Short mmCIF file of C-alpha atoms in Angstrom, two decimals:
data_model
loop_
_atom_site.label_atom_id
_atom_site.label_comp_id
_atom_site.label_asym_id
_atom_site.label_seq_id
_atom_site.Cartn_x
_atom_site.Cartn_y
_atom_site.Cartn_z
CA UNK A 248 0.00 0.00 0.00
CA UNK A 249 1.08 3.35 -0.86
CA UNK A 250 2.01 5.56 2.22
CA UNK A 251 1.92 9.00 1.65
CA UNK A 252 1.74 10.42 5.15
CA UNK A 253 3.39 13.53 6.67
CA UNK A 254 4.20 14.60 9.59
CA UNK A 255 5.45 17.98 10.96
CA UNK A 256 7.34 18.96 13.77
CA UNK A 257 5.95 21.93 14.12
CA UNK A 258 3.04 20.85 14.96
CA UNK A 259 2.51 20.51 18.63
CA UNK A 260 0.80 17.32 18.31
CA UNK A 261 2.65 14.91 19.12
CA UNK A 262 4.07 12.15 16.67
CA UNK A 263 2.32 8.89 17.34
CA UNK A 264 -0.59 11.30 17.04
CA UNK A 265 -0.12 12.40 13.49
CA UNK A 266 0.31 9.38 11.90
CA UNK A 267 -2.66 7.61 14.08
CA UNK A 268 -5.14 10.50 13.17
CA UNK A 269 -3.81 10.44 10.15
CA UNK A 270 -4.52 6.56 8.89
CA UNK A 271 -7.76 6.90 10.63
CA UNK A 272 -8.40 10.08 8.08
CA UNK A 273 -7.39 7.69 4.93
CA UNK A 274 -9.88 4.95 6.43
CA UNK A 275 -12.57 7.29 7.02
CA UNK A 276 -12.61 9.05 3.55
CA UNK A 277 -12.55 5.75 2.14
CA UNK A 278 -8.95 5.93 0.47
CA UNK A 279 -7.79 2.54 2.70
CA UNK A 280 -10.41 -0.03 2.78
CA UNK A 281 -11.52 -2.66 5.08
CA UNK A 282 -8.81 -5.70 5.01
CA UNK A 283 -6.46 -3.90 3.18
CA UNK A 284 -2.92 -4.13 4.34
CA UNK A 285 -1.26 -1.27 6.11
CA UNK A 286 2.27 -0.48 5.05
CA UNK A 287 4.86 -2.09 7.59
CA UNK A 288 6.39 -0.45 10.64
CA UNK A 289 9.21 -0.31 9.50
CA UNK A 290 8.71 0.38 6.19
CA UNK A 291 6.09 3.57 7.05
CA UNK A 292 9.04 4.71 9.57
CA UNK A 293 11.45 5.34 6.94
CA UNK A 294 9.23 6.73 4.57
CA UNK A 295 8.10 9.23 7.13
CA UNK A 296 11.22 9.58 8.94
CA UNK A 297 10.43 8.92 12.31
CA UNK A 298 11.53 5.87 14.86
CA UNK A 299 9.79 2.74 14.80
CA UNK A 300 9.36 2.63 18.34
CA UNK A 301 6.69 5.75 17.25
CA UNK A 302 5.30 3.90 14.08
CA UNK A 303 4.51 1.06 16.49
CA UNK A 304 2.93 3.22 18.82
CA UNK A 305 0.51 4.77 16.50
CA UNK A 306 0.03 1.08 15.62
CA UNK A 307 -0.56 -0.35 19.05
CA UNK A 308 -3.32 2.43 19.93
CA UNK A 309 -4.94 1.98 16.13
CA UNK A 310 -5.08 -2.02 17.26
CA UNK A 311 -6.26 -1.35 20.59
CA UNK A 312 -9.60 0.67 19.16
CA UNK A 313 -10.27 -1.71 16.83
CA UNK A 314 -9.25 0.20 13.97
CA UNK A 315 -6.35 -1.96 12.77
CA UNK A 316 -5.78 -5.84 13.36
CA UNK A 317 -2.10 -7.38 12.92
CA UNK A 318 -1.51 -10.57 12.46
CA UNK A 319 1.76 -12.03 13.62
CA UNK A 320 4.00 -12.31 11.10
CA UNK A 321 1.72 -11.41 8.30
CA UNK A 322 1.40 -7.63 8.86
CA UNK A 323 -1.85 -5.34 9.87
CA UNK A 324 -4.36 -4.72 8.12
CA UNK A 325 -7.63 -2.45 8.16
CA UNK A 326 -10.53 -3.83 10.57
CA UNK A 327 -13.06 -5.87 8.73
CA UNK A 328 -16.00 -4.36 10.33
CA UNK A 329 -19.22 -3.00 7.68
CA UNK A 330 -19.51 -0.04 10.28
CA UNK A 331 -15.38 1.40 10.58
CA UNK A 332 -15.89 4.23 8.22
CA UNK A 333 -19.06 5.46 9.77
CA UNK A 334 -17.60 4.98 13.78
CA UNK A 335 -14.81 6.78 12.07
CA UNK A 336 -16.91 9.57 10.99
CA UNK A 337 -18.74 9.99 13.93
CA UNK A 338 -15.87 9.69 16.32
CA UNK A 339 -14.30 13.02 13.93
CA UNK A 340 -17.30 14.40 14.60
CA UNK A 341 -17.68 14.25 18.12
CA UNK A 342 -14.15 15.18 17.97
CA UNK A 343 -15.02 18.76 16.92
CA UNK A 344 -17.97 19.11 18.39
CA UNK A 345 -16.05 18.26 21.56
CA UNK A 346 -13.47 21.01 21.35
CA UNK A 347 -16.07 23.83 19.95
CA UNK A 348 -17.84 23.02 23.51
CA UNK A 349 -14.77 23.78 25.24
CA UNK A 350 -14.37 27.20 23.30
CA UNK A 351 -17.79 27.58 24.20
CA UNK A 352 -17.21 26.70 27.86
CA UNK A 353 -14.62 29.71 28.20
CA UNK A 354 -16.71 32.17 26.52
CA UNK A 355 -19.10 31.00 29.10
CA UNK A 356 -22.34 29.40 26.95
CA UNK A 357 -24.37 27.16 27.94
CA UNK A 358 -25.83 24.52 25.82
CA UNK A 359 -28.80 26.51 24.67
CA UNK A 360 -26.74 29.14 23.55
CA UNK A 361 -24.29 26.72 21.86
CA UNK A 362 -27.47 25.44 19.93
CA UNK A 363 -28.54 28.06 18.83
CA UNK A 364 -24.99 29.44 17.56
CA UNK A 365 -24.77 26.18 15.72
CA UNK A 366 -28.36 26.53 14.18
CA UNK A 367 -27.31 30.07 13.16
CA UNK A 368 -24.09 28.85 11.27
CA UNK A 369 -26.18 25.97 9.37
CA UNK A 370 -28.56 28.27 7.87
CA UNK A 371 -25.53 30.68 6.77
CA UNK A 372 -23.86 27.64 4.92
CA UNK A 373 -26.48 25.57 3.77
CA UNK A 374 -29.49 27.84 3.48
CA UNK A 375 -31.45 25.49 0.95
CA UNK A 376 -30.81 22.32 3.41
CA UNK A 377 -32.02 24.58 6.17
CA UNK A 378 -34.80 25.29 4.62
CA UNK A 379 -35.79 21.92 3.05
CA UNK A 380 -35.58 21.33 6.61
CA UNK A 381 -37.94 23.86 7.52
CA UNK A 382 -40.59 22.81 4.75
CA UNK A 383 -41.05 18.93 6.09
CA UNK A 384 -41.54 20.16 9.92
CA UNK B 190 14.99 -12.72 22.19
CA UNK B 191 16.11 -9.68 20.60
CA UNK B 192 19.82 -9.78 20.14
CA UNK B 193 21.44 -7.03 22.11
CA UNK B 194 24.79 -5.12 20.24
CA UNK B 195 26.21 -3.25 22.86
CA UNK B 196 26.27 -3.90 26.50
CA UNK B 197 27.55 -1.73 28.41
CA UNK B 198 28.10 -2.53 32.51
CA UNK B 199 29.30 0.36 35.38
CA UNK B 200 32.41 1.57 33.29
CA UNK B 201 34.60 4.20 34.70
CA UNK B 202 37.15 6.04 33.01
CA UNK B 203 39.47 9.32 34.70
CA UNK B 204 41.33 11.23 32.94
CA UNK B 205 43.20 13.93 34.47
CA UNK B 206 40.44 16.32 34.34
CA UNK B 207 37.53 14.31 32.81
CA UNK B 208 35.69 11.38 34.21
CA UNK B 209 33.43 9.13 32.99
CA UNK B 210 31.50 7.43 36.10
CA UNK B 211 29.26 4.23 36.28
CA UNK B 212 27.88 4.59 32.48
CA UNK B 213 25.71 1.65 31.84
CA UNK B 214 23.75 1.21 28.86
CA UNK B 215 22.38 -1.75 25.98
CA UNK B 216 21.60 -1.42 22.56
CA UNK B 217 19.21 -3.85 20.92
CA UNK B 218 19.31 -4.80 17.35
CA UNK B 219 17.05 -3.41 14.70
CA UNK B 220 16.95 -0.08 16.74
CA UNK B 221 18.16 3.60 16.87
CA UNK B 222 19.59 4.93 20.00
CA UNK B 223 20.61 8.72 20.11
CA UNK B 224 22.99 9.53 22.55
CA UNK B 225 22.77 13.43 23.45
CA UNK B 226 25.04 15.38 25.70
CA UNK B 227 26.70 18.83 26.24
CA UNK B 228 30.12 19.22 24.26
CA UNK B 229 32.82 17.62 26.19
CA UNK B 230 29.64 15.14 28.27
CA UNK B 231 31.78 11.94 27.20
CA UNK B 232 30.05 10.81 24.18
CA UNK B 233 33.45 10.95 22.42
CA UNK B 234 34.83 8.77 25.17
CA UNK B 235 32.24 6.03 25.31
CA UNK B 236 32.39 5.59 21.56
CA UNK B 237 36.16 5.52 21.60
CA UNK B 238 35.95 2.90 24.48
CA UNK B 239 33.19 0.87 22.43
CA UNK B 240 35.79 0.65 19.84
CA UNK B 241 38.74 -0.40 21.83
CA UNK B 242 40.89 2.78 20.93
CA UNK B 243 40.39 3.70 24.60
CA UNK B 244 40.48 1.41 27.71
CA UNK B 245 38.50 1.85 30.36
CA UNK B 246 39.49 1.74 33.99
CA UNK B 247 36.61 -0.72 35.21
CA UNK B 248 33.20 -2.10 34.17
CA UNK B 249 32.20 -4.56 31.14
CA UNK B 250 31.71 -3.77 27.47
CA UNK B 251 30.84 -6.30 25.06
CA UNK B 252 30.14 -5.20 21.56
CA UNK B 253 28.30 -7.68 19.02
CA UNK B 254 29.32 -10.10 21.84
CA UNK B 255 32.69 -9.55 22.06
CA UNK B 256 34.57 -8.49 25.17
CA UNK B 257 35.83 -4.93 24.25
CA UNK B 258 38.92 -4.41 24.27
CA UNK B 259 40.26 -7.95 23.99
CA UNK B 260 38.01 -9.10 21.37
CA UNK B 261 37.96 -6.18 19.48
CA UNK B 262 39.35 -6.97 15.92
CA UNK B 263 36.47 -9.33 15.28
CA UNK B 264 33.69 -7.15 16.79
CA UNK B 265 34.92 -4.05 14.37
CA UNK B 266 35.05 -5.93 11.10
CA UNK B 267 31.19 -5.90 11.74
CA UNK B 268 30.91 -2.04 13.05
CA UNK B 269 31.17 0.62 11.18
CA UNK B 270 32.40 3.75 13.14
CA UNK B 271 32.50 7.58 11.85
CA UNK B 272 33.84 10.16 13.92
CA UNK B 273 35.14 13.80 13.42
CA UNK B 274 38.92 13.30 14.08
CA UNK B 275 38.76 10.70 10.95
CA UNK B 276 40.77 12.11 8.05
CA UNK B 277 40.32 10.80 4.68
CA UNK B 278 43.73 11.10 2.59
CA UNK B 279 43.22 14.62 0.80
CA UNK B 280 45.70 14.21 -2.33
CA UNK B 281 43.54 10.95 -3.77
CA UNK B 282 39.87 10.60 -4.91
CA UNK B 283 36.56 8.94 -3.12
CA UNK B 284 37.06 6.21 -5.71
CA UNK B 285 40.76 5.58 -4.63
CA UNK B 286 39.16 4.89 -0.50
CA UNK B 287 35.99 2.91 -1.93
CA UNK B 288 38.92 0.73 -3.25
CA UNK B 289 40.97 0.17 -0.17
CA UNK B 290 37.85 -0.43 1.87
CA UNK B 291 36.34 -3.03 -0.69
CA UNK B 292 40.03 -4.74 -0.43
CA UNK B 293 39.55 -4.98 3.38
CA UNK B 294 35.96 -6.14 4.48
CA UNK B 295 34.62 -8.57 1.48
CA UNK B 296 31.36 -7.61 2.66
CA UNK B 297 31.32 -4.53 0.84
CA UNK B 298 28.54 -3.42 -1.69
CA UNK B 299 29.58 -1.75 -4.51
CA UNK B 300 25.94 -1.85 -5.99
CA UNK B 301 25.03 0.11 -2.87
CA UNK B 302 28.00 2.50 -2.87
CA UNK B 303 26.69 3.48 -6.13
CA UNK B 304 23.64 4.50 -5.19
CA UNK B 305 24.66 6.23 -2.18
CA UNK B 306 27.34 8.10 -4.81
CA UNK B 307 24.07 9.35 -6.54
CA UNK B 308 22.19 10.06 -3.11
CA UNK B 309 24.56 12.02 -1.54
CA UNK B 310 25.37 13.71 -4.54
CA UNK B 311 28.96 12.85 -4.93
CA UNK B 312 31.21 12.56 -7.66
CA UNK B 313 33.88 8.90 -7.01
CA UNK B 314 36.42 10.84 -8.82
CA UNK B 315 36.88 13.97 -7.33
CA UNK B 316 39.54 14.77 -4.87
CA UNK B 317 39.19 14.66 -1.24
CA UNK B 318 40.60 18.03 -0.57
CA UNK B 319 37.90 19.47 -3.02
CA UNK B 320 35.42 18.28 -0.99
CA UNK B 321 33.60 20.51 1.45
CA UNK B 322 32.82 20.33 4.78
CA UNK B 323 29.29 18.52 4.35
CA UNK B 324 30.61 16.60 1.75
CA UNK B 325 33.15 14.80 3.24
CA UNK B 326 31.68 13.75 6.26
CA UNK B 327 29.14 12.23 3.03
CA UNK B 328 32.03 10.63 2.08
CA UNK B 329 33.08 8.82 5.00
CA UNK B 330 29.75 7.56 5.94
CA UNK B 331 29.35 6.32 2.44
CA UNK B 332 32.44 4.54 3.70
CA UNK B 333 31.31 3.23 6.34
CA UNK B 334 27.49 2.34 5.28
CA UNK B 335 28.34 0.24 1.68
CA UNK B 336 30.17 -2.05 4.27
CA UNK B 337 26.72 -3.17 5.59
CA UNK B 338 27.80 -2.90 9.15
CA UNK B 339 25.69 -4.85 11.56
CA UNK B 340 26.55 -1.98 13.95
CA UNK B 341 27.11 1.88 13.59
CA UNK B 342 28.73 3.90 15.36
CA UNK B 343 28.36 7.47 14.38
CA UNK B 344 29.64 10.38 16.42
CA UNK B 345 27.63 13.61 15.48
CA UNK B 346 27.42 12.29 11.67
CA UNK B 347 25.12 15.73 11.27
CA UNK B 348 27.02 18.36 12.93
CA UNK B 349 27.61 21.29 10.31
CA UNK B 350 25.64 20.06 7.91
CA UNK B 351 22.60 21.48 5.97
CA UNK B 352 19.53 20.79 6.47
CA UNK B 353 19.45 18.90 2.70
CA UNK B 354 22.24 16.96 3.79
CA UNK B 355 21.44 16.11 7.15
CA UNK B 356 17.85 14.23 5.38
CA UNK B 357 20.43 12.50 3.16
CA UNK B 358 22.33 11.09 6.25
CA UNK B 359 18.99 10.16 8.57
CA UNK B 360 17.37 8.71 5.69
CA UNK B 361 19.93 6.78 5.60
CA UNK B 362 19.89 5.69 8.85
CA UNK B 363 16.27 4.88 9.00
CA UNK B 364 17.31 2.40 5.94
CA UNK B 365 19.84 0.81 7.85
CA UNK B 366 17.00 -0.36 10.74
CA UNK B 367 15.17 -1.87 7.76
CA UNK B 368 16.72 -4.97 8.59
CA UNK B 369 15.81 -6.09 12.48
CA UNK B 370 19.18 -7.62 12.96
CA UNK B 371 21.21 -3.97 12.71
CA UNK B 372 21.15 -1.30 15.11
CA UNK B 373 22.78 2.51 15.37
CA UNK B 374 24.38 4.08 17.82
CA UNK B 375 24.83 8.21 17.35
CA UNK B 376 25.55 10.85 19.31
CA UNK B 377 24.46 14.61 18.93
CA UNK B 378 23.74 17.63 20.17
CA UNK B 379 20.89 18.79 17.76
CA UNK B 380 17.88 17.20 19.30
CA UNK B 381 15.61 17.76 16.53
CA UNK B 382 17.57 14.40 14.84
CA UNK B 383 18.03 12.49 17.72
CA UNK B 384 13.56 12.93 18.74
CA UNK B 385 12.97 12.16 15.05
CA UNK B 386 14.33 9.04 14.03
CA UNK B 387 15.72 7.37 17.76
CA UNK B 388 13.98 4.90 19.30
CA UNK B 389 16.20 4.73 22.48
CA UNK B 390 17.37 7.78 23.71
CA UNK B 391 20.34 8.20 26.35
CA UNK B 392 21.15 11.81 28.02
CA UNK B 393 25.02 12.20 29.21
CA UNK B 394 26.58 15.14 30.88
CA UNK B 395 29.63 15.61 32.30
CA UNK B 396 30.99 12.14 32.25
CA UNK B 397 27.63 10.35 33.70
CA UNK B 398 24.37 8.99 32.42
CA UNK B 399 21.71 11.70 33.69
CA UNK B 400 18.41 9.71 32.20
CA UNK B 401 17.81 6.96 29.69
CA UNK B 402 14.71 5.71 28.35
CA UNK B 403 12.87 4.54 25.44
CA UNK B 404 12.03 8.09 23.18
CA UNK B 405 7.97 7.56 23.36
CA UNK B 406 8.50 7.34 27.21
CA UNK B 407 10.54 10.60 27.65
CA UNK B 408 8.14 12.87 25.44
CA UNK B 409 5.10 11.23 27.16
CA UNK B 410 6.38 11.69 30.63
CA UNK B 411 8.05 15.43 30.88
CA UNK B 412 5.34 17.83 30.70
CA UNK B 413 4.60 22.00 31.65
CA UNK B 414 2.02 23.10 33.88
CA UNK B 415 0.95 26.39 33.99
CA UNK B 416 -0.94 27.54 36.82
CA UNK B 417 -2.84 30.61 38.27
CA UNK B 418 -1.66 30.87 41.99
CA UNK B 419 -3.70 33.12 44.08
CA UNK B 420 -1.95 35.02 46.98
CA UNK B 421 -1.49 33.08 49.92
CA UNK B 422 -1.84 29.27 48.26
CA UNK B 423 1.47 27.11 48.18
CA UNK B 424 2.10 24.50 46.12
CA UNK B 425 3.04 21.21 47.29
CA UNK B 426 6.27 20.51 47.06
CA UNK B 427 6.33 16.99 44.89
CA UNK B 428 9.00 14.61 43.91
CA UNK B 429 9.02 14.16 40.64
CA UNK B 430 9.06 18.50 39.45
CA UNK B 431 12.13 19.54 38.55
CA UNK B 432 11.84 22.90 38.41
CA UNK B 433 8.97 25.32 39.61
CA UNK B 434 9.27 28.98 38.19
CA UNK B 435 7.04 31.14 39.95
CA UNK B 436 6.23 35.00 38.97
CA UNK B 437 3.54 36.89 40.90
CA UNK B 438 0.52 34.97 40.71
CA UNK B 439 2.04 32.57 37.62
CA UNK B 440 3.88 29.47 38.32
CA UNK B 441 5.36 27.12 35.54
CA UNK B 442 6.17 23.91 36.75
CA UNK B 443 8.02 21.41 35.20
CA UNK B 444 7.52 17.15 35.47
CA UNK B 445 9.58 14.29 34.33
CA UNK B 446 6.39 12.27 35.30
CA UNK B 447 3.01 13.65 34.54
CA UNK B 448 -0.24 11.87 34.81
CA UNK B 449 -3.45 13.68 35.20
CA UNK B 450 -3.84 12.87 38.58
CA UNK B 451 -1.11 16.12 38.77
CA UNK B 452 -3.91 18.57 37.99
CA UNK B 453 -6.22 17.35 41.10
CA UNK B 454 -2.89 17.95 43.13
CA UNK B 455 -2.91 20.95 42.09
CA UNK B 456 -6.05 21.89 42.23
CA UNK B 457 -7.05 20.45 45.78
CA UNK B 458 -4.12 23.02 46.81
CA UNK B 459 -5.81 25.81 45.56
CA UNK B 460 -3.84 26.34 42.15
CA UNK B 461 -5.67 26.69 38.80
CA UNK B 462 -4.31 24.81 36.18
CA UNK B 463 -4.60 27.11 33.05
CA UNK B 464 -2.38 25.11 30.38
CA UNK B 465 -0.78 21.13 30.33
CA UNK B 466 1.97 21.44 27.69
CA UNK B 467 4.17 18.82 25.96
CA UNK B 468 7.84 19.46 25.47
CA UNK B 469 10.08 18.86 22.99
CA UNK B 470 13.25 16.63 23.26
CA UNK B 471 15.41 19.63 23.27
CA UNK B 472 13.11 21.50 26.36
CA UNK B 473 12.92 18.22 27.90
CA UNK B 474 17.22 17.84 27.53
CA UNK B 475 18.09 21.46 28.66
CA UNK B 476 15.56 20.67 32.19
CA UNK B 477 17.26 17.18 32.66
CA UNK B 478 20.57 18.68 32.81
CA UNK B 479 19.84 22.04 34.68
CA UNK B 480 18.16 19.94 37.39
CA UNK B 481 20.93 17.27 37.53
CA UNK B 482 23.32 19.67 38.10
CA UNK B 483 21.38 21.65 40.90
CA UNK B 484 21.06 18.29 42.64
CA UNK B 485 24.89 17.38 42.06
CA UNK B 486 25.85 20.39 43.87
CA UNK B 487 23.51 19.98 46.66
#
């Protein structure tokens, strides 16, 4: 499999982070499928240029959410579950969701307010959603 | 069982005014370890000891599993060893040292020394002393790498160089771990190398081993805390800070072993903790060494 991740250094995410968020991106948008093989450990660490012992922690944490499965000697592959992209998807989504709640929590809103901010920004974007929306109610 | 390449055991070595004391440390194959340390911390030392051109007073060192420094022929036809102080004859060409070297280990890979030629962007026929700086340190890692070396040692094989060269040289590196049975030892004092591509990293100043620890460990472990600290509240004083820098109501405080229980510490004390911050290898180097030093002198 091809590997065409990056990762920066100035970003203050950590390493292990990158590469994990960003294999769960490729799997989520659909570019790495269910059972296909991920590239090897080693292999992804010296196309990326980082240590192994990061590669295999990105790999570890992948495994442990079900994400990834490795088989010894054989390799890992992507999970084999119908569902992955969606979880995927959703778990992205809660992810931002999550962090515009903690903005939200030092500007002092409350969830109403929150709501209502969000419900302000859909119509902006997506006016004839918003309003098909409106139509069916 | 992984294979280790280097064991070292409680070695001392004085000179008359340098020491190193009780350095311990292993190597396992198919890894990276970066060794970092102040100029003049003994990295120089331990690699000249690892290759029996310097004995060491007491302790064990076995390379590849050879007793250093009676076994040493045998363990170096399998290492491959760069350093600063060695001189490549300046009045003959690359090709001319590609040939002696090729004469002496039969292991060597002429396919491979090709393509590190093109890699590194040098020309087999052109004299040493036209060389420059970057160049030539190319050179003798080329050297050193078409040999296929089970073991490297490189000491600071990216000090001086640009940044285009120094990607040549850890690229190469990273190759080298490819294969699980080969491992690399380097020492440095840029950081931003060592936290990229070492697995195992090993911190050294003046003459002793200050911290050592797999590199995922270290960057997970040190952390900053900044905290709002209203008039009259003290903090606790806790083991494992290093350093606590307080400035009217601010205090930074520094961990070599964060969890998030730290925060409820903090917090039951009174203190507001307004930021959790990772550090980088370099932060994490420069507070290792500070605090060893304060507690040295205590």
């Amino acid at each position: 499999m091809h590997s065409d991740l990056v990762i920066s250094q100035a970003d203050r995410r950590p390493m292990y982070l990158q590469i994990l968020e960003q294999v769960r991106r490729r799997i989520a948008i659909g570019d790495w499928q269910p059972g296909d093989e991920l590239p090897s450990i080693r292999g992804l660490a010296a196309s990326v240029q980082v240590s192994v012992i990061t590669v295999k922690r990105a790999y570890l944490e992948l495994e442990r959410t079900g994400i990834i499965v490795t088989r010894q000697g054989k390799g890992s592959f992507v999970a084999d579950t119908a569902d992955l992209r969606t979880r995927l998807q959703h778990g992205e989504l809660d992810e931002h969701l999550s962090s515009a709640i903690e903005v939200g929590r030092q500007l002092g809103l409350g969830a109403t307010e929150l709501e209502g901010r969000l419900r302000k920004l859909w119509d902006r974007k997506a006016p004839d959603v918003a309003g098909k929306d409106e139509r069916e109610r | 069982m992984t294979e280790r390449l280097i064991e070292v055991a409680g070695v001392e070595k004085a000179y008359r005014f340098f020491r190193l004391t009780n350095v311990s440390l292993e190597l396992e194959a198919g890894q990276i370890m970066g060794f970092v340390g102040p100029n003049g911390a003994g990295k120089s030392t331990l690699m000249r000891i690892l290759m029996g051109m310097a004995r060491h007073d007491r302790g064990s060192v076995r390379v590849l599993g050879h007793p250093i420094p009676e076994q040493q022929a045998p363990a170096k036809r399998d290492i491959g060893f760069v350093s600063e102080d060695m001189r490549l004859h300046g009045n003959v060409s690359l090709a001319w040292h590609m040939k002696l070297i090729a004469s002496i280990y039969p292991a060597w890979d002429a396919t491979y020394a090709d393509v590190l030629l093109d890699r590194f962007n040098l020309h087999a026929e052109q004299q040493i002393k036209a060389l420059s700086h970057g160049e030539r340190v190319k050179a003798t890692l080329l050297l050193a790498l078409a040999r296929r070396p089970r073991l490297l040692l490189l000491d600071e094989p990216t000090t001086g160089l640009d940044p285009v060269a120094r990607h040549e040289i850890l690229t190469e590196l990273m190759a080298v771990v490819q294969d699980e049975r080969r491992a690399v030892l380097f020492s440095s004092h840029n950081t931003q190398d060592v936290e990229q591509i070492s697995d195992q990293i090993v911190f050294i100043d003046r003459g002793r081993i200050i911290d050592a620890s797999d590199k995922e460990t270290f960057l997970d472990r040190w952390r900053r805390l900044h905290l709002d600290v209203p008039a009259g509240v003290e903090l606790p004083a806790l083991q494992d800070v290093v350093e606590t820098r307080t400035s009217g109501q601010i205090a930074i405080v520094t961990t070599k072993a964060y969890s998030p229980g730290l925060e409820t510490i903090y917090q039951r004390a009174g203190a507001q903790v307004r930021d959790i911050q990772r550090m980088t290898l370099e932060e994490i180097f420069v507070a290792n060494v500070m605090s060893n030093r304060r507690e040295q002198a205590a």
